[in-house]
CSV table of C-alpha atoms in Angstrom, one decimal:
chain,number,residue,atom,x,y,z
A,1,MET,CA,7.8,15.5,21.4
A,2,LYS,CA,9.8,12.5,20.3
A,3,ALA,CA,9.9,11.3,16.7
A,4,ILE,CA,11.8,9.3,14.2
A,5,GLN,CA,13.4,11.4,11.5
A,6,PHE,CA,16.0,11.0,8.7
A,7,LYS,CA,18.0,13.9,7.2
A,8,GLU,CA,19.6,11.9,4.4
A,9,TYR,CA,18.6,8.9,2.3
A,10,GLY,CA,20.1,5.5,3.1
A,11,LYS,CA,20.0,2.3,5.1
A,12,PRO,CA,18.1,2.0,8.4
A,13,ASP,CA,20.9,3.6,10.4
A,14,VAL,CA,19.9,7.0,9.0
A,15,LEU,CA,16.8,6.8,11.2
A,16,GLN,CA,17.3,9.1,14.3
A,17,PHE,CA,15.2,9.3,17.5
A,18,VAL,CA,14.9,13.0,18.0
A,19,GLU,CA,13.1,15.8,19.7
A,20,VAL,CA,10.9,17.9,17.4
A,21,PRO,CA,8.3,20.7,17.9
A,22,LEU,CA,4.7,19.7,18.6
A,23,PRO,CA,2.9,20.1,15.2
A,24,GLU,CA,0.8,23.2,14.8
A,25,LEU,CA,-3.0,22.8,14.8
A,26,ARG,CA,-4.4,24.3,11.6
A,27,PRO,CA,-8.1,24.8,10.4
A,28,ARG,CA,-10.1,21.6,10.1
A,29,ASN,CA,-7.3,19.7,11.8
A,30,VAL,CA,-7.1,17.7,15.0
A,31,LEU,CA,-4.2,16.8,17.2
A,32,VAL,CA,-3.8,13.1,17.8
A,33,LYS,CA,-1.8,11.3,20.4
A,34,VAL,CA,-0.4,8.4,18.4
A,35,LYS,CA,-1.0,5.0,20.0
A,36,ALA,CA,0.1,2.8,17.0
A,37,ALA,CA,1.9,3.5,13.7
A,38,GLY,CA,2.3,0.9,10.9
A,39,VAL,CA,5.6,0.1,9.4
A,40,ASN,CA,5.6,-0.4,5.6
A,41,PHE,CA,7.9,-1.1,2.6
A,42,ALA,CA,6.8,2.3,1.4
A,43,ASP,CA,8.5,3.7,4.5
A,44,THR,CA,11.8,2.0,3.5
A,45,ALA,CA,11.4,3.3,-0.1
A,46,ARG,CA,11.0,6.8,1.3
A,47,ARG,CA,14.1,6.3,3.4
A,48,TYR,CA,16.1,5.3,0.3
A,49,GLY,CA,14.6,8.2,-1.7
A,50,GLN,CA,13.1,5.7,-4.1
A,51,TYR,CA,9.4,6.3,-3.5
A,52,LEU,CA,7.1,7.2,-6.4
A,53,ALA,CA,6.5,10.6,-4.9
A,54,LYS,CA,9.4,12.9,-3.9
A,55,THR,CA,10.5,12.6,-0.2
A,56,PRO,CA,11.6,15.9,1.2
A,57,LEU,CA,14.4,16.1,3.9
A,58,PRO,CA,14.3,16.1,6.8
A,59,TYR,CA,11.5,13.6,6.9
A,60,VAL,CA,9.4,11.9,9.6
A,61,PRO,CA,8.0,8.7,8.1
A,62,GLY,CA,4.8,6.9,8.9
A,63,ALA,CA,1.6,6.9,6.9
A,64,GLU,CA,-0.6,4.7,9.1
A,65,VAL,CA,-1.7,6.1,12.4
A,66,ALA,CA,-4.2,5.2,15.1
A,67,GLY,CA,-4.7,7.2,18.3
A,68,VAL,CA,-6.8,9.5,20.5
A,69,ILE,CA,-7.8,13.1,19.6
A,70,THR,CA,-6.4,15.5,22.2
A,71,GLU,CA,-7.2,18.8,20.6
A,72,VAL,CA,-9.6,20.0,17.8
A,73,ALA,CA,-9.6,23.2,15.7
A,74,ALA,CA,-12.6,25.5,16.2
A,75,ASP,CA,-14.1,24.6,12.8
A,76,VAL,CA,-14.1,20.8,13.3
A,77,THR,CA,-17.6,19.6,14.0
A,78,ASP,CA,-17.6,15.8,13.5
A,79,TYR,CA,-14.9,14.9,15.9
A,80,LYS,CA,-14.1,15.7,19.6
A,81,ILE,CA,-11.4,15.3,22.2
A,82,GLY,CA,-11.2,11.6,23.3
A,83,ASP,CA,-12.4,10.1,20.0
A,84,ARG,CA,-10.5,7.0,18.9
A,85,VAL,CA,-9.5,7.5,15.3
A,86,VAL,CA,-7.4,6.0,12.5
A,87,ALA,CA,-6.0,7.7,9.4
A,88,LEU,CA,-3.9,7.2,6.4
A,89,THR,CA,-1.6,10.2,5.9
A,90,ASP,CA,1.5,11.3,3.9
A,91,ASP,CA,4.0,11.3,6.7
A,92,GLY,CA,4.5,12.0,10.4
A,93,GLY,CA,3.3,8.8,11.9
A,94,TYR,CA,6.5,7.8,13.6
A,95,ALA,CA,6.0,10.4,16.4
A,96,GLU,CA,4.2,10.9,19.7
A,97,TYR,CA,1.7,13.3,18.2
A,98,ILE,CA,0.4,14.2,14.7
A,99,THR,CA,-2.0,16.7,13.2
A,100,LEU,CA,-4.5,15.2,10.8
A,101,HIS,CA,-7.2,16.8,8.6
A,102,GLU,CA,-10.7,15.7,9.5
A,103,SER,CA,-11.2,14.3,5.9
A,104,GLN,CA,-8.5,11.7,6.8
A,105,LEU,CA,-10.2,10.4,9.9
A,106,VAL,CA,-12.3,7.4,10.6
A,107,LYS,CA,-13.6,6.5,14.0
A,108,ILE,CA,-12.5,3.2,15.5
A,109,PRO,CA,-15.2,0.8,16.8
A,110,GLU,CA,-14.7,-0.1,20.5
A,111,SER,CA,-14.2,-3.7,19.6
A,112,VAL,CA,-11.1,-2.9,17.6
A,113,ASP,CA,-7.8,-1.9,19.3
A,114,PHE,CA,-5.2,0.6,18.1
A,115,ASN,CA,-2.8,-1.9,16.7
A,116,GLN,CA,-5.5,-3.6,14.7
A,117,ALA,CA,-6.8,-0.3,13.4
A,118,ALA,CA,-3.3,0.9,12.3
A,119,SER,CA,-2.6,-2.5,10.6
A,120,ILE,CA,-5.4,-2.3,8.0
A,121,LEU,CA,-4.5,1.0,6.4
A,122,GLY,CA,-1.8,0.9,3.7
A,123,GLN,CA,-1.9,-2.9,2.9
A,124,GLY,CA,-5.5,-3.5,3.8
A,125,ILE,CA,-6.9,-0.6,1.8
A,126,SER,CA,-4.5,-1.5,-1.1
A,127,ALA,CA,-5.7,-5.1,-1.2
A,128,TYR,CA,-9.3,-3.8,-1.0
A,129,PHE,CA,-9.0,-1.5,-4.0
A,130,ILE,CA,-6.6,-3.9,-6.0
A,131,LEU,CA,-9.3,-6.5,-5.9
A,132,LYS,CA,-12.5,-4.5,-6.1
A,133,SER,CA,-11.5,-1.6,-8.4
A,134,SER,CA,-8.4,-2.5,-10.4
A,135,GLY,CA,-9.0,-6.3,-10.4
A,136,GLN,CA,-12.7,-6.0,-10.9
A,137,ILE,CA,-13.2,-9.2,-9.0
A,138,GLN,CA,-16.4,-11.1,-9.8
A,139,LYS,CA,-18.2,-13.8,-7.8
A,140,GLY,CA,-16.7,-17.2,-8.6
A,141,ASP,CA,-13.4,-15.8,-9.9
A,142,THR,CA,-10.1,-17.6,-9.4
A,143,VAL,CA,-7.6,-15.3,-7.8
A,144,LEU,CA,-3.8,-15.7,-7.7
A,145,VAL,CA,-2.1,-13.9,-4.7
A,146,HIS,CA,1.7,-13.8,-4.8
A,147,ALA,CA,3.6,-13.3,-1.5
A,148,ALA,CA,0.4,-14.4,0.3
A,149,ALA,CA,2.1,-14.2,3.7
A,150,GLY,CA,3.1,-10.6,3.2
A,151,GLY,CA,1.3,-7.4,4.2
A,152,VAL,CA,-1.0,-7.0,1.2
A,153,GLY,CA,-1.1,-10.8,0.6
A,154,THR,CA,-2.6,-11.7,3.9
A,155,PHE,CA,-5.4,-9.2,3.3
A,156,ALA,CA,-5.8,-10.2,-0.3
A,157,VAL,CA,-6.4,-13.9,0.5
A,158,GLN,CA,-9.1,-13.0,2.9
A,159,LEU,CA,-10.7,-10.2,1.0
A,160,ALA,CA,-10.9,-12.2,-2.2
A,161,LYS,CA,-13.0,-14.7,-0.3
A,162,ILE,CA,-15.1,-12.1,1.3
A,163,MET,CA,-15.7,-10.5,-2.1
A,164,GLY,CA,-16.8,-13.8,-3.6
A,165,ALA,CA,-13.8,-15.5,-5.1
A,166,GLY,CA,-14.4,-19.2,-6.0
A,167,LYS,CA,-10.8,-20.2,-5.5
A,168,VAL,CA,-7.7,-18.4,-4.1
A,169,ILE,CA,-4.3,-19.7,-5.1
A,170,ALA,CA,-1.5,-18.4,-2.8
A,171,THR,CA,2.2,-18.4,-3.5
A,172,ALA,CA,5.0,-18.0,-0.9
A,173,SER,CA,8.6,-19.0,-0.4
A,174,SER,CA,8.2,-21.5,2.5
A,175,LYS,CA,5.9,-24.1,4.0
A,176,GLU,CA,5.4,-21.9,7.0
A,177,LYS,CA,4.2,-19.0,4.9
A,178,LEU,CA,1.9,-21.3,2.9
A,179,ASP,CA,0.4,-22.7,6.0
A,180,LEU,CA,-0.4,-19.2,7.1
A,181,ALA,CA,-2.1,-18.6,3.7
A,182,PHE,CA,-4.1,-21.7,4.2
A,183,SER,CA,-5.2,-20.6,7.7
A,184,LEU,CA,-6.5,-17.4,6.1
A,185,GLY,CA,-8.6,-19.2,3.5
A,186,ALA,CA,-6.4,-20.0,0.6
A,187,ASP,CA,-7.5,-23.1,-1.4
A,188,VAL,CA,-4.2,-23.9,-3.1
A,189,GLY,CA,-0.6,-23.1,-2.0
A,190,ILE,CA,2.4,-23.1,-4.2
A,191,ASN,CA,6.1,-22.4,-3.4
A,192,TYR,CA,7.2,-20.0,-6.1
A,193,THR,CA,10.9,-20.6,-5.5
A,194,GLY,CA,10.6,-23.9,-7.3
A,195,GLU,CA,10.9,-24.4,-11.0
A,196,ASN,CA,7.8,-24.1,-13.2
A,197,TRP,CA,5.5,-22.9,-10.4
A,198,HIS,CA,3.2,-21.4,-13.1
A,199,LYS,CA,2.5,-24.9,-14.4
A,200,GLN,CA,1.2,-25.8,-10.9
A,201,VAL,CA,-1.1,-22.8,-11.1
A,202,LEU,CA,-2.4,-23.9,-14.5
A,203,ALA,CA,-2.9,-27.4,-13.1
A,204,ALA,CA,-4.9,-26.1,-10.2
A,205,THR,CA,-7.3,-24.4,-12.7
A,206,ASP,CA,-7.6,-27.3,-15.1
A,207,GLY,CA,-5.5,-25.4,-17.6
A,208,LYS,CA,-7.9,-22.4,-17.7
A,209,GLY,CA,-5.7,-20.0,-15.7
A,210,VAL,CA,-6.7,-17.3,-13.2
A,211,ASP,CA,-9.1,-14.5,-13.5
A,212,VAL,CA,-7.3,-12.0,-11.3
A,213,ALA,CA,-3.6,-12.0,-10.3
A,214,LEU,CA,-1.8,-9.7,-7.9
A,215,GLU,CA,1.9,-9.1,-8.7
A,216,MET,CA,4.5,-6.9,-7.1
A,217,VAL,CA,8.0,-8.4,-7.9
A,218,GLY,CA,8.5,-8.0,-11.6
A,219,GLY,CA,11.1,-9.9,-13.7
A,220,ASP,CA,10.5,-13.6,-14.2
A,221,ILE,CA,7.7,-13.6,-11.6
A,222,PHE,CA,5.8,-11.2,-13.8
A,223,LYS,CA,6.5,-13.1,-17.0
A,224,ASN,CA,5.5,-16.4,-15.5
A,225,THR,CA,2.3,-14.9,-14.1
A,226,LEU,CA,1.3,-13.8,-17.6
A,227,LYS,CA,1.4,-17.5,-18.5
A,228,CYS,CA,-1.2,-18.2,-15.7
A,229,MET,CA,-3.8,-15.8,-16.9
A,230,ALA,CA,-7.2,-16.9,-18.2
A,231,VAL,CA,-9.2,-15.4,-21.1
A,232,ASN,CA,-10.4,-11.9,-20.2
A,233,SER,CA,-8.4,-11.8,-17.0
A,234,ARG,CA,-6.8,-8.9,-15.0
A,235,LEU,CA,-3.2,-8.8,-13.8
A,236,VAL,CA,-2.7,-6.0,-11.3
A,237,ILE,CA,0.8,-4.6,-10.7
A,238,TYR,CA,1.1,-3.0,-7.3
A,239,GLY,CA,4.9,-2.9,-6.7
A,240,ARG,CA,8.3,-3.7,-8.1
A,241,ALA,CA,10.1,-5.3,-5.2
A,242,GLY,CA,12.6,-7.0,-7.5
A,243,GLY,CA,13.8,-3.6,-8.8
A,244,LEU,CA,14.0,-5.0,-12.3
A,245,GLU,CA,12.9,-3.4,-15.6
A,246,THR,CA,10.6,-6.0,-17.2
A,247,LYS,CA,10.2,-6.4,-20.9
A,248,PHE,CA,7.6,-8.6,-22.6
A,249,ASP,CA,5.9,-9.1,-25.9
A,250,PRO,CA,2.4,-7.4,-25.9
A,251,ALA,CA,1.2,-10.1,-28.2
A,252,ILE,CA,0.9,-12.3,-25.1
A,253,LEU,CA,-1.8,-10.1,-23.8
A,254,MET,CA,-3.7,-10.2,-27.1
A,255,GLN,CA,-3.8,-14.0,-27.2
A,256,ARG,CA,-6.1,-14.2,-24.1
A,257,ASN,CA,-7.4,-10.7,-23.8
A,258,VAL,CA,-5.3,-10.1,-20.7
A,259,SER,CA,-5.5,-6.7,-19.1
A,260,VAL,CA,-2.4,-5.5,-17.2
A,261,VAL,CA,-3.4,-2.8,-14.7
A,262,GLY,CA,-1.1,-0.5,-12.7
A,263,PHE,CA,-2.0,0.3,-9.1
A,264,TRP,CA,-0.9,3.1,-6.8
A,265,LEU,CA,-3.0,3.7,-3.8
A,266,VAL,CA,-2.4,7.5,-3.8
A,267,HIS,CA,-4.8,8.0,-6.6
A,268,PHE,CA,-7.6,6.1,-4.8
A,269,LEU,CA,-7.1,8.3,-1.7
A,270,LYS,CA,-8.1,11.4,-3.6
A,271,ASP,CA,-11.7,10.3,-3.3
A,272,SER,CA,-12.3,10.9,0.4
A,273,LYS,CA,-15.7,9.1,0.4
A,274,ALA,CA,-14.3,6.0,-1.2
A,275,TYR,CA,-11.3,6.0,1.1
A,276,LYS,CA,-13.4,6.3,4.3
A,277,ASN,CA,-15.9,3.6,3.0
A,278,SER,CA,-13.0,1.2,2.5
A,279,VAL,CA,-11.7,1.8,6.0
A,280,ARG,CA,-15.1,1.4,7.5
A,281,ASP,CA,-15.6,-1.9,5.5
A,282,LEU,CA,-12.3,-3.3,6.8
A,283,LEU,CA,-13.1,-2.3,10.4
A,284,ASN,CA,-16.5,-3.9,10.1
A,285,TYR,CA,-15.0,-7.1,8.8
A,286,ILE,CA,-12.8,-7.2,11.9
A,287,ASP,CA,-15.8,-6.5,14.1
A,288,GLU,CA,-17.8,-9.3,12.5
A,289,GLY,CA,-14.9,-11.8,12.8
A,290,LYS,CA,-14.5,-12.1,9.0
A,291,LEU,CA,-11.0,-10.5,8.8
A,292,LYS,CA,-8.1,-11.9,10.7
A,293,LEU,CA,-5.2,-9.6,11.3
A,294,ILE,CA,-1.6,-10.9,11.4
A,295,ILE,CA,0.4,-8.5,13.7
A,296,GLY,CA,3.9,-9.9,13.6
A,297,LYS,CA,5.7,-7.8,16.1
A,298,THR,CA,5.4,-4.5,18.0
A,299,PHE,CA,8.2,-2.1,18.8
A,300,ALA,CA,8.8,1.0,20.9
A,301,LEU,CA,9.1,4.2,18.8
A,302,GLU,CA,12.9,4.3,19.4
A,303,GLU,CA,13.2,0.8,17.8
A,304,ALA,CA,12.1,1.9,14.4
A,305,LYS,CA,15.6,1.1,13.0
A,306,LEU,CA,15.3,-2.5,14.1
A,307,ALA,CA,11.8,-2.7,12.6
A,308,HIS,CA,13.1,-1.5,9.2
A,309,GLU,CA,16.0,-4.0,9.4
A,310,LEU,CA,13.8,-6.9,10.1
A,311,LEU,CA,11.3,-5.8,7.4
A,312,GLU,CA,13.9,-5.4,4.7
A,313,GLY,CA,15.6,-8.7,5.7
A,314,ARG,CA,12.3,-10.6,5.1
A,315,GLN,CA,12.6,-11.8,8.7
A,316,THR,CA,9.0,-11.0,9.6
A,317,ILE,CA,5.5,-12.4,9.0
A,318,GLY,CA,2.6,-10.1,9.3
A,319,LYS,CA,2.3,-6.4,10.2
A,320,LEU,CA,4.9,-4.5,12.2
A,321,ILE,CA,3.7,-1.8,14.5
A,322,LEU,CA,5.4,1.0,16.4
A,323,ASN,CA,3.9,2.0,19.8
A,324,PRO,CA,5.0,5.6,20.7
């Protein structure tokens, strides 16, 4: 079968379109013909060898997969050939076929297509758990979503509203991106490339600050976000896109009882029931018309290099999908 693989860490040109053996079907596994695979910043971190978990070489990236079951192991009872399924996995999604353990699988409703299903996994589930579990969102909370036009951001704006937020404040780097955030339900839009954007956040909350904030850049963005936090608020860190070590005085947290919470999706995925429930909730939100998906562009499998280049160059809006 065809797959995208890299044998060394580096820039997008290390990605190779190669022929690899069909994966072996093991107990409690199914073989899936991949119809859609999501492209993520985590994939680029893997490619550079900078992901939180070790990335072995050679490596086939791709953690978000939707497709059709073509073969099942003898001990699999809940799934059959022909089932449309979606799964979050460790790797292997950038390929024509993948084997998946039945504990990873969720059936896709007929109303949801493969591209939609693949697009909710990494970022959608992350936004779900960031808000619900790490951010402990409560009805009426004011939520600050940085990079609101990005992968996690577009989900977070919508899910915050679905989960009962009273006000969602979105930040982005351009009017186009802020317009997108407004179309998804944001109440306030702020361009964070301007000076003193945090003062605009405070003004939008009558000086009280926000109850929940999602932050993934670090550096000055993190420090200024701290200035936006309300009493008894939660600031969730789910990335470090700026690549900067960030130092701050913990006394700032004490002044307003601010909690800073680290988030890594891997730990939430260890609970199979919680993982599957989150996917089902997201699929149901799509089915009910509550959740709008922003699929920016689709690519053939052999165009993975281009997809990575565009993603890293911040030249995209919405989810990027490979269609093997």
